[in-house]
Every structure is written in C-alpha cells, then in structure tokens.
mmCIF file of N, CA and C in Angstrom:
data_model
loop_
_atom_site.group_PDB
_atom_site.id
_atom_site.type_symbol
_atom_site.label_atom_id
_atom_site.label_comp_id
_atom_site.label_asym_id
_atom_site.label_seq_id
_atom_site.Cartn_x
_atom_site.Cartn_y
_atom_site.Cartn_z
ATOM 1 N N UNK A 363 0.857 -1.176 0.000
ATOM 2 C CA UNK A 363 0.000 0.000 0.000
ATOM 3 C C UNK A 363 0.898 1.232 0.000
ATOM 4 N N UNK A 364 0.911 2.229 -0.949
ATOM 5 C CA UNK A 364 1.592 3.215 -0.974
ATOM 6 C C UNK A 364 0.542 4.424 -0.332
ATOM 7 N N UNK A 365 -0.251 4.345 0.483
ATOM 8 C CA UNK A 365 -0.758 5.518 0.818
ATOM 9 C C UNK A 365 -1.316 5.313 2.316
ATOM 10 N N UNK A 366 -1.320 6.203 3.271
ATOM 11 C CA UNK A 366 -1.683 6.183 4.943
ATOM 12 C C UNK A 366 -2.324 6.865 4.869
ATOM 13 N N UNK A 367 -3.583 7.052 5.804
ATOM 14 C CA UNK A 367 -4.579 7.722 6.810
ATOM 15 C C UNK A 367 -4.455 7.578 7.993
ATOM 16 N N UNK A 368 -4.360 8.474 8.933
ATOM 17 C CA UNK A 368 -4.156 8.551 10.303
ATOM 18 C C UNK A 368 -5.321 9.836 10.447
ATOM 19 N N UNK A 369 -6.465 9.339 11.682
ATOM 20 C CA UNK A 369 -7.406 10.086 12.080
ATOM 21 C C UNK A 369 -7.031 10.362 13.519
ATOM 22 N N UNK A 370 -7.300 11.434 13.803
ATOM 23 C CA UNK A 370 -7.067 12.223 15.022
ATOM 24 C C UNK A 370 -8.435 13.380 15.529
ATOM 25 N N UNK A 371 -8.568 13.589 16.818
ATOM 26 C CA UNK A 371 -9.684 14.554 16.794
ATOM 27 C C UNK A 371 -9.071 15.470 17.936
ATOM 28 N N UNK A 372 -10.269 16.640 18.072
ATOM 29 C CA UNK A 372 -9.532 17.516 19.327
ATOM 30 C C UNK A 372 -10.560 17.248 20.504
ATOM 31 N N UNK A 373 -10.037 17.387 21.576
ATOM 32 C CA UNK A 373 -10.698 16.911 23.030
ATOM 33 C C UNK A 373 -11.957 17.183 22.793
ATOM 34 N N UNK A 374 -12.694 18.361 21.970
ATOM 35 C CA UNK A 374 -14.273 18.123 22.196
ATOM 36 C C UNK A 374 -14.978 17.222 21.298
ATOM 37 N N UNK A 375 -14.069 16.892 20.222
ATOM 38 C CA UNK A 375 -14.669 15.789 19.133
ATOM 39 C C UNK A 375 -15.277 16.427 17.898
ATOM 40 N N UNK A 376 -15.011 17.395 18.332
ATOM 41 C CA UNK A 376 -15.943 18.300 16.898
ATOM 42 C C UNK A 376 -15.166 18.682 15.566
ATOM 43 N N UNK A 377 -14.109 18.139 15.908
ATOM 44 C CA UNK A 377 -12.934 18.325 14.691
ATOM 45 C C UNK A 377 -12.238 16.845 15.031
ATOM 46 N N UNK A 378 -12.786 16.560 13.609
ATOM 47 C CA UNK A 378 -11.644 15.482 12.825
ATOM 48 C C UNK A 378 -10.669 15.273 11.930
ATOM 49 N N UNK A 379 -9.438 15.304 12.231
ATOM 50 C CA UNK A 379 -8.539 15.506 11.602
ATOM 51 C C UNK A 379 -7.740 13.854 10.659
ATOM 52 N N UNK A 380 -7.529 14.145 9.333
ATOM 53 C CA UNK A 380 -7.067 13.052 8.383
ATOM 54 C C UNK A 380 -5.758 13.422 7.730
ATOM 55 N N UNK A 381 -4.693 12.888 8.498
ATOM 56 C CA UNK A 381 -3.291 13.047 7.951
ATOM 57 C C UNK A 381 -3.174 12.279 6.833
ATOM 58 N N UNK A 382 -3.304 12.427 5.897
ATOM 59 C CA UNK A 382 -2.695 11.395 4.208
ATOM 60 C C UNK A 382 -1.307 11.757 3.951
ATOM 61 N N UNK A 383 -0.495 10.792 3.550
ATOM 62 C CA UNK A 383 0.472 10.667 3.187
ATOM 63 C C UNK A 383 0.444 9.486 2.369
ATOM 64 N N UNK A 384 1.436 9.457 1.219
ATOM 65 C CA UNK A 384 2.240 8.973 0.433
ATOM 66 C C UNK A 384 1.558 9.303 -1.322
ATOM 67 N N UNK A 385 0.848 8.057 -1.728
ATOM 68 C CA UNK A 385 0.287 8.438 -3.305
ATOM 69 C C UNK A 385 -0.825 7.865 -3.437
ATOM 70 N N UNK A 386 -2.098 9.089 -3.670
ATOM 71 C CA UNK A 386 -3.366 8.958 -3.556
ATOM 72 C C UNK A 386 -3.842 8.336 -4.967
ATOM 73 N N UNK A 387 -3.851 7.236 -5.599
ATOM 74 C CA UNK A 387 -3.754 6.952 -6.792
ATOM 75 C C UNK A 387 -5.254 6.205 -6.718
ATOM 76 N N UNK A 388 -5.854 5.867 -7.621
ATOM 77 C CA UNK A 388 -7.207 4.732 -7.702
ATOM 78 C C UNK A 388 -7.382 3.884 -7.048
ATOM 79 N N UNK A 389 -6.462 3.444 -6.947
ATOM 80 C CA UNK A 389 -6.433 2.149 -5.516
ATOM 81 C C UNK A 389 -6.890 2.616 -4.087
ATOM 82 N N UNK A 390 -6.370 3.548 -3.671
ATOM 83 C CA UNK A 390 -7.061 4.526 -2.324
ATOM 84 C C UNK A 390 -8.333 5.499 -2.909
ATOM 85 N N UNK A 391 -9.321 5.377 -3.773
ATOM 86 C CA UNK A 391 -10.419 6.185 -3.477
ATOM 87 C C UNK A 391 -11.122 5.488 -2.105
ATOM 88 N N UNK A 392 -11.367 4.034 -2.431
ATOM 89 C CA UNK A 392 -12.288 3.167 -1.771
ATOM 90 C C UNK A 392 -11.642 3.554 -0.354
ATOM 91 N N UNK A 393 -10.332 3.702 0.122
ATOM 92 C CA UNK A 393 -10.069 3.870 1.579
ATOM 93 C C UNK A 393 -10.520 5.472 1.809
ATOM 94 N N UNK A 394 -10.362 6.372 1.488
ATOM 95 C CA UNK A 394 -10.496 7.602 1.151
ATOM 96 C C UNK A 394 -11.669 8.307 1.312
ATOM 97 N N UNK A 395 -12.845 7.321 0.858
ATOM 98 C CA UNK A 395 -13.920 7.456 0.755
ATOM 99 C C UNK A 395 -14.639 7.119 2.121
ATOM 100 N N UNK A 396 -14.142 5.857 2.463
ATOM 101 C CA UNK A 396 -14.749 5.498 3.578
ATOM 102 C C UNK A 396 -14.557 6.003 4.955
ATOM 103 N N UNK A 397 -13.420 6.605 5.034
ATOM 104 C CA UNK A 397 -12.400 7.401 5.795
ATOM 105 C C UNK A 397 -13.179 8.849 6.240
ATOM 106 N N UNK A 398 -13.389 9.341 4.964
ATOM 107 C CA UNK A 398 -14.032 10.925 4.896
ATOM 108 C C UNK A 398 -15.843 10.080 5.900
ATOM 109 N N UNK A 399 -16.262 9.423 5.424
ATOM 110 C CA UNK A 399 -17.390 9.028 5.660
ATOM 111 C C UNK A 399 -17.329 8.808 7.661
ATOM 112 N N UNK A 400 -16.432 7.946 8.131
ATOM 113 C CA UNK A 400 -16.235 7.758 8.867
ATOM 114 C C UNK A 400 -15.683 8.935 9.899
ATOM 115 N N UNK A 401 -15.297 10.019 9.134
ATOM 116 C CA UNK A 401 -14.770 11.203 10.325
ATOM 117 C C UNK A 401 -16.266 11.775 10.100
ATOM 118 N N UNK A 402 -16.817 12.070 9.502
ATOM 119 C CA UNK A 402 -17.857 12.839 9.081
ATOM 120 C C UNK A 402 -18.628 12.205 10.110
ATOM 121 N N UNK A 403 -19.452 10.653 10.363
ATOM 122 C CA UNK A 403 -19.973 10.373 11.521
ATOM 123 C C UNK A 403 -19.029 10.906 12.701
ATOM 124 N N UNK A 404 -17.949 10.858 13.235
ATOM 125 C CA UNK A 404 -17.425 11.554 14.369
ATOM 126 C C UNK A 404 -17.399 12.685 14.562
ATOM 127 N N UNK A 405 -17.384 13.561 13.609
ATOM 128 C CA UNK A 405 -17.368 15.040 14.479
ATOM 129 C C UNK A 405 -18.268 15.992 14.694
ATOM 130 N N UNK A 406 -19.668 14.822 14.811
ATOM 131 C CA UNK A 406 -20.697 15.800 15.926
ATOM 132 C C UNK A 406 -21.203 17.167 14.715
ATOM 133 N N UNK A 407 -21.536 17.068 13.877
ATOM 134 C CA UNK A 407 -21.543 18.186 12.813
ATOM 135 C C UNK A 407 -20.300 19.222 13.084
ATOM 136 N N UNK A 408 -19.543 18.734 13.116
ATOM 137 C CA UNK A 408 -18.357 19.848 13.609
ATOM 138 C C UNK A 408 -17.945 20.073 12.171
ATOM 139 N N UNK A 409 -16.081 19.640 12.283
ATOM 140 C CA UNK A 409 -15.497 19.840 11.041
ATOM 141 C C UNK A 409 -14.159 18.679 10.729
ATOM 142 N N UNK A 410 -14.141 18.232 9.589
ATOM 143 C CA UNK A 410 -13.134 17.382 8.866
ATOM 144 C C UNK A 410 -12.244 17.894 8.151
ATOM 145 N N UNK A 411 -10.792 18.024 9.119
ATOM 146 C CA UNK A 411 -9.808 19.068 8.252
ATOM 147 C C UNK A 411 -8.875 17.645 7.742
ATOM 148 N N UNK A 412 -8.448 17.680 6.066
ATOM 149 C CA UNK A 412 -7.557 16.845 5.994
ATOM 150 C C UNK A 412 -6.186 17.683 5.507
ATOM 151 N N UNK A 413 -5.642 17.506 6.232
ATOM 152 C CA UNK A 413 -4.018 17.852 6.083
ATOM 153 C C UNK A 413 -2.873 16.697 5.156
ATOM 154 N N UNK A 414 -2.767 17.631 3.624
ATOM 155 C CA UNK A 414 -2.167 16.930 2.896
ATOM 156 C C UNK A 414 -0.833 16.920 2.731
ATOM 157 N N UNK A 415 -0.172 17.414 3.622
ATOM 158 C CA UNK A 415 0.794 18.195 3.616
ATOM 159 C C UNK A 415 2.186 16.897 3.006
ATOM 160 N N UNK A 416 2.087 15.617 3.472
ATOM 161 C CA UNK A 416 2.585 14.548 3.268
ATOM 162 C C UNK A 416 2.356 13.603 1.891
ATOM 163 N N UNK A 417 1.301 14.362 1.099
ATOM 164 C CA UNK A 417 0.647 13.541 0.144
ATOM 165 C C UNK A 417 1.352 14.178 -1.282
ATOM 166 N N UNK A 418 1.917 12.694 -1.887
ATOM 167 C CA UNK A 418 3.467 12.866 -3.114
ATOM 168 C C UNK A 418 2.499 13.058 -4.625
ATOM 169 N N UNK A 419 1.421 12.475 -4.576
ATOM 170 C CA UNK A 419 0.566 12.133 -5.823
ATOM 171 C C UNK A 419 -1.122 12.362 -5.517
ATOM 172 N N UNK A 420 -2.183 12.746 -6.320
ATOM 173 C CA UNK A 420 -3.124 12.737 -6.087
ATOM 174 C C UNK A 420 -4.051 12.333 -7.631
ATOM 175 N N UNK A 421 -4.887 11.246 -7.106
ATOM 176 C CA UNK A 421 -5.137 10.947 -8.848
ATOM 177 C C UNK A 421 -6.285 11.735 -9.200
ATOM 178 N N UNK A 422 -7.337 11.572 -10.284
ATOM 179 C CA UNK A 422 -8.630 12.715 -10.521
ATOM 180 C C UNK A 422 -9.818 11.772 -9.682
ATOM 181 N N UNK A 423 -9.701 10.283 -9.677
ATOM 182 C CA UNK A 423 -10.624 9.471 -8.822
ATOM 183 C C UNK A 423 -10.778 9.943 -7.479
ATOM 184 N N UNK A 424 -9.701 10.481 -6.375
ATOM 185 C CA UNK A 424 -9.126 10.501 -5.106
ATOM 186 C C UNK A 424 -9.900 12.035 -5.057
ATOM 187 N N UNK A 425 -9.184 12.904 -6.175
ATOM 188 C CA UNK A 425 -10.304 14.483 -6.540
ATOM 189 C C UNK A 425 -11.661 14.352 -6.288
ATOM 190 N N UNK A 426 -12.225 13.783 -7.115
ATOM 191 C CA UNK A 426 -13.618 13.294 -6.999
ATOM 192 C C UNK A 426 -14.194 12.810 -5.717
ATOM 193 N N UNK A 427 -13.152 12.077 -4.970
ATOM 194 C CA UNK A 427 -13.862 11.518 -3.578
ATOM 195 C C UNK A 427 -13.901 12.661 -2.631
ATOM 196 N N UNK A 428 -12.406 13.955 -2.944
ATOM 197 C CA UNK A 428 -12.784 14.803 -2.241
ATOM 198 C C UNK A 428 -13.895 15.855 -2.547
ATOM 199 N N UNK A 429 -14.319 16.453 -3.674
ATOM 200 C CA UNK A 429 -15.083 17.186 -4.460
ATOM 201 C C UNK A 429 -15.944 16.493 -3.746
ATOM 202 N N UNK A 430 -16.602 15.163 -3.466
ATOM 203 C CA UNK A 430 -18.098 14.419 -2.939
ATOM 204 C C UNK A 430 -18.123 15.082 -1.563
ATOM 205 N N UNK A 431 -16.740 14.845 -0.954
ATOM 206 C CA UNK A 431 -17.218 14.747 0.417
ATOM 207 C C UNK A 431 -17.157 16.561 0.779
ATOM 208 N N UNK A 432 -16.763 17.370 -0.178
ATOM 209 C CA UNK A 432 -16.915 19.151 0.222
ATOM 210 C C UNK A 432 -18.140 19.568 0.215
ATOM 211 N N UNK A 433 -18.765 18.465 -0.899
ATOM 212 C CA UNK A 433 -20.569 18.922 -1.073
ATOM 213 C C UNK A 433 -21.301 18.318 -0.063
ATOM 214 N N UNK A 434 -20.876 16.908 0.486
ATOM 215 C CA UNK A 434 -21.740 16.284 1.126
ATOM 216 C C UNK A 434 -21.732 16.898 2.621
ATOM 217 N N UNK A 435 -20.303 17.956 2.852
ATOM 218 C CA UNK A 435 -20.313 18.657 3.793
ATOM 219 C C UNK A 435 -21.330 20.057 3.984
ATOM 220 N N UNK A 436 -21.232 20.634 2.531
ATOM 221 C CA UNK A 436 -22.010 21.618 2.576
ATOM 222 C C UNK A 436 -23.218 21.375 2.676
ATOM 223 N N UNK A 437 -24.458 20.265 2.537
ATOM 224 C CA UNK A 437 -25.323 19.319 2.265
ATOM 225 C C UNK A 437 -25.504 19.319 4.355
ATOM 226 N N UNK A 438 -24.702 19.127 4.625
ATOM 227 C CA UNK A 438 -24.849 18.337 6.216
ATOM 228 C C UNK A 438 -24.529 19.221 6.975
ATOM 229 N N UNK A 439 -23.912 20.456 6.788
ATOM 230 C CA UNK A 439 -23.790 21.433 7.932
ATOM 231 C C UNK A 439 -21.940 20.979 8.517
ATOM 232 N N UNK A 440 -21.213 20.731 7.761
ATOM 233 C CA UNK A 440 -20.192 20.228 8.261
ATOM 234 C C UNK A 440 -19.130 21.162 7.914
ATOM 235 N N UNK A 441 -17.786 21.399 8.950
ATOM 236 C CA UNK A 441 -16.849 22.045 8.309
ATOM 237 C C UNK A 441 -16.293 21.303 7.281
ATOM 238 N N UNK A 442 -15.470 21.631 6.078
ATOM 239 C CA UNK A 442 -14.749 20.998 5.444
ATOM 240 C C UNK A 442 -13.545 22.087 4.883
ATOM 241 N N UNK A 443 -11.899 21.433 5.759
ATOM 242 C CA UNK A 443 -10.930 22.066 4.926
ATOM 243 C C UNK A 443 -9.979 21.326 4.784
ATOM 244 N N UNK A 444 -8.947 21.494 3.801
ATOM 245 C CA UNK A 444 -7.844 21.175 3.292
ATOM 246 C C UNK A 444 -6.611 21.463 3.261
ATOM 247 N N UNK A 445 -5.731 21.335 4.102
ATOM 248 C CA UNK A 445 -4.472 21.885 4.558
ATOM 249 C C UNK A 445 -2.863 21.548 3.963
ATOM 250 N N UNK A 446 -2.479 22.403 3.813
ATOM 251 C CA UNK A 446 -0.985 21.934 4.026
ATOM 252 C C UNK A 446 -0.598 21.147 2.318
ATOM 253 N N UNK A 447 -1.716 21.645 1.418
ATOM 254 C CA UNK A 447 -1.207 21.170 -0.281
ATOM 255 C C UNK A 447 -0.122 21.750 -0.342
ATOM 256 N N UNK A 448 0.831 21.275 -1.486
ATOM 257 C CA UNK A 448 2.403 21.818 -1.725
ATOM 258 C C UNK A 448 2.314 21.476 -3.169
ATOM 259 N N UNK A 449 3.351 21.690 -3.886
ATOM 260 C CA UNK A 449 3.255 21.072 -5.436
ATOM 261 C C UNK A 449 2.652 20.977 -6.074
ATOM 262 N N UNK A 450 2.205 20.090 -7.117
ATOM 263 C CA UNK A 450 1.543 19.316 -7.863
ATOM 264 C C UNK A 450 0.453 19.091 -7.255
ATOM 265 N N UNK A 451 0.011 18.671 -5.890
ATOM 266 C CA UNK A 451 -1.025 18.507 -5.488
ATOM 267 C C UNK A 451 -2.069 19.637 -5.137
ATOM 268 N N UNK A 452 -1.236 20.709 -4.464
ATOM 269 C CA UNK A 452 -1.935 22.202 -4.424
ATOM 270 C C UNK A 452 -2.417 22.843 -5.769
ATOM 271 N N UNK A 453 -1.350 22.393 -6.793
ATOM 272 C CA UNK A 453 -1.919 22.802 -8.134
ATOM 273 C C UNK A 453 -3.029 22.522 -8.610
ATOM 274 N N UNK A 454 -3.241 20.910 -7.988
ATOM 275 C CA UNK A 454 -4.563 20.294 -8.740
ATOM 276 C C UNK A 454 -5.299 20.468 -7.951
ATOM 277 N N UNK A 455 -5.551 20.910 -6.654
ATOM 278 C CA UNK A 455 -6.363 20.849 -5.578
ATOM 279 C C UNK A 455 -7.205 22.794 -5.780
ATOM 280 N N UNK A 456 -6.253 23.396 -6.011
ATOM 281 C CA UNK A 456 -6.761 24.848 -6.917
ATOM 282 C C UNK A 456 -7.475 25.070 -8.223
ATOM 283 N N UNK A 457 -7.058 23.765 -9.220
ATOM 284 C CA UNK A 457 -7.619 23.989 -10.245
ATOM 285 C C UNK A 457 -9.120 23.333 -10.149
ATOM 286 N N UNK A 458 -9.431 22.766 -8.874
ATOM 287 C CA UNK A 458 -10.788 22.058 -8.871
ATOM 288 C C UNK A 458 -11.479 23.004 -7.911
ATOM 289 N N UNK A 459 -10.983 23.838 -7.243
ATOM 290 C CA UNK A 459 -11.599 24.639 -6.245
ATOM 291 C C UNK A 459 -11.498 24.263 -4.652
ATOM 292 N N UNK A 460 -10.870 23.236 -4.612
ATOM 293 C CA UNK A 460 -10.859 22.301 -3.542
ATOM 294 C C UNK A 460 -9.520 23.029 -2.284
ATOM 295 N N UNK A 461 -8.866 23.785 -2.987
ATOM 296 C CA UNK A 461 -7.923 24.305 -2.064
ATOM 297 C C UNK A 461 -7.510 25.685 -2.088
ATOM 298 N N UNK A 462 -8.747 26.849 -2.087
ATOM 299 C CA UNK A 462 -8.583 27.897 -2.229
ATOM 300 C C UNK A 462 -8.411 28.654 -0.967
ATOM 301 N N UNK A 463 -8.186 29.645 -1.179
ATOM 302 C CA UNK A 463 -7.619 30.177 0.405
ATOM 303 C C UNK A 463 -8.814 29.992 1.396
ATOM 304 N N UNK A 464 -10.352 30.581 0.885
ATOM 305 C CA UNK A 464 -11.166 30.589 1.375
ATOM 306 C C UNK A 464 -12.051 29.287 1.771
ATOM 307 N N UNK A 465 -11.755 28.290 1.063
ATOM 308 C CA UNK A 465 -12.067 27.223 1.104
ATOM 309 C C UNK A 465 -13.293 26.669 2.164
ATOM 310 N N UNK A 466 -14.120 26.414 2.667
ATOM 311 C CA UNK A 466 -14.389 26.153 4.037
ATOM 312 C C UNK A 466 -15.892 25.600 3.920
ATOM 313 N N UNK A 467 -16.472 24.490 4.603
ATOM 314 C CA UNK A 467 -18.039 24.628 4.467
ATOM 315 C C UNK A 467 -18.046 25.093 6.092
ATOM 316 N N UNK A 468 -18.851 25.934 6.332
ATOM 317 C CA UNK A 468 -19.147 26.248 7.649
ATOM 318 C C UNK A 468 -20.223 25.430 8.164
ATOM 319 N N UNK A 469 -19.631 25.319 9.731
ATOM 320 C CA UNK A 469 -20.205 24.259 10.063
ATOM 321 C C UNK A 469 -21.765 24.908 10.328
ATOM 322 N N UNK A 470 -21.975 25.790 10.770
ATOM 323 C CA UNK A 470 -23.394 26.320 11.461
ATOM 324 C C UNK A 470 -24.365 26.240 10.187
ATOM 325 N N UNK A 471 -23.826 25.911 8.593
ATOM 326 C CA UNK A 471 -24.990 25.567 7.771
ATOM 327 C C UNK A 471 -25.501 24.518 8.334
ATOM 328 N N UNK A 472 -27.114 24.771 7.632
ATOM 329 C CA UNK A 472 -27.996 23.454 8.170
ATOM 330 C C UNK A 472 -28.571 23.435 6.457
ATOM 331 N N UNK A 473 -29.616 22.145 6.657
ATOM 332 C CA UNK A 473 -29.867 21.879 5.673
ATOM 333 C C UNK A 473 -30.772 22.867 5.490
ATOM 334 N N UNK A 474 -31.725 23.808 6.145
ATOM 335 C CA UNK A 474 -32.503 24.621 5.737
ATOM 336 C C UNK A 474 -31.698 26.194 5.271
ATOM 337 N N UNK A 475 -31.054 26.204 5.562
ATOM 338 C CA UNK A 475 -30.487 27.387 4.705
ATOM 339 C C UNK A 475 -29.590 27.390 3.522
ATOM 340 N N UNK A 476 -29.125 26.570 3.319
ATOM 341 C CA UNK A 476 -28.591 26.471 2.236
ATOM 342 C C UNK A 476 -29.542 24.980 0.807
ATOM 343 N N UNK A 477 -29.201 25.474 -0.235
ATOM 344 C CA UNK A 477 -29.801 24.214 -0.919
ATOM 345 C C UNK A 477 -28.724 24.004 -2.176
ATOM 346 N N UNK A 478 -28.152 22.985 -2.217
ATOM 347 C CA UNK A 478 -26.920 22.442 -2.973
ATOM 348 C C UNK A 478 -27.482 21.321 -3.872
ATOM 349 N N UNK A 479 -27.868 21.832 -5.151
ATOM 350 C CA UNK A 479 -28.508 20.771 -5.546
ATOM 351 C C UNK A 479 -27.594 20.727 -7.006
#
C-alpha cells in the first residue's frame, strides 16, 4: 500500500482531523472514501480538516472523492478544509476549487439554509 490515513480529533470531538500521506492513486479512493465518511460520523456536525501536507501524488478518482465529500459537507452542515497542499497537489487541488484560500463549508450551515442541488 503506498498511501496512509491517520485520524485524530480535538478533546471536544468536533474536529476530525485526516493526515494522508504517500500516493493517492485509484487504488485509495475506496479507503479515502470510507475514511471521509467515517470522520464525518465523528465530528458531531463539527469539522473534517484533511491535512495533505505529506501527500506525493493525487489521482482525478481521489479528486472526486474529495469534491463528494466538500458537497456532502455543505449538504450536512459540516466544516470541510484542506491543509498543508504543496506542489503538484496544491496545483490540482486549486484547479478544482478544492484548495482555495477561502475554502471552508461552515459548520453552522444546516440543511434549511442552504440548498446544494
């Protein structure tokens, strides 16, 4: 396996944090996916920051799982940000919208104020 997830949270649980490292290629959507899914049940509608700061490769499949889970955040009232892109990966993570400065779903959306369809 060329790629790690390590989940971490902060003492109130409302932030879940996903360290990735190594090369996010097709083979890791399916972990990736389930991963985002799985912090997303833990942090209490809080927020899911993944810090890529370690991550060498990112494929357009792995894009896509994140692009799902920014909407499914905005959809659920969830934070969603993305930290610590460098390279090649910040490049592609900008050209999808996924890593702009402003980046953020705020968590205090609910499903009645916003509609993401």
């Amino acid at each position: 396996m060329s790629f790690a997830i390590e989940r971490d949270t902060d003492r109130t649980g409302k932030t879940t944090y996903l360290l990735l490292s190594g090369v996010f290629d097709r083979h890791a959507q399916r972990d990736l996916r389930r991963r985002l899914r799985d912090a997303f049940a833990r942090s209490q509608h809080g927020r899911v920051v993944l810090d890529v700061a370690r991550v060498d490769e990112l494929s357009g499949e792995c894009v896509e799982t994140l692009l799902t889970g920014y909407t499914l955040a905005l959809r659920g009232g969830y934070g969603f940000e993305i930290t610590n892109a460098r390279g090649n990966v910040r490049l592609l993570l900008e050209a999808t919208g996924l890593c702009a400065p402003a980046l953020y779903a705020p968590a205090w959306m609910s499903e009645s104020t916003a509609d993401v369809a």
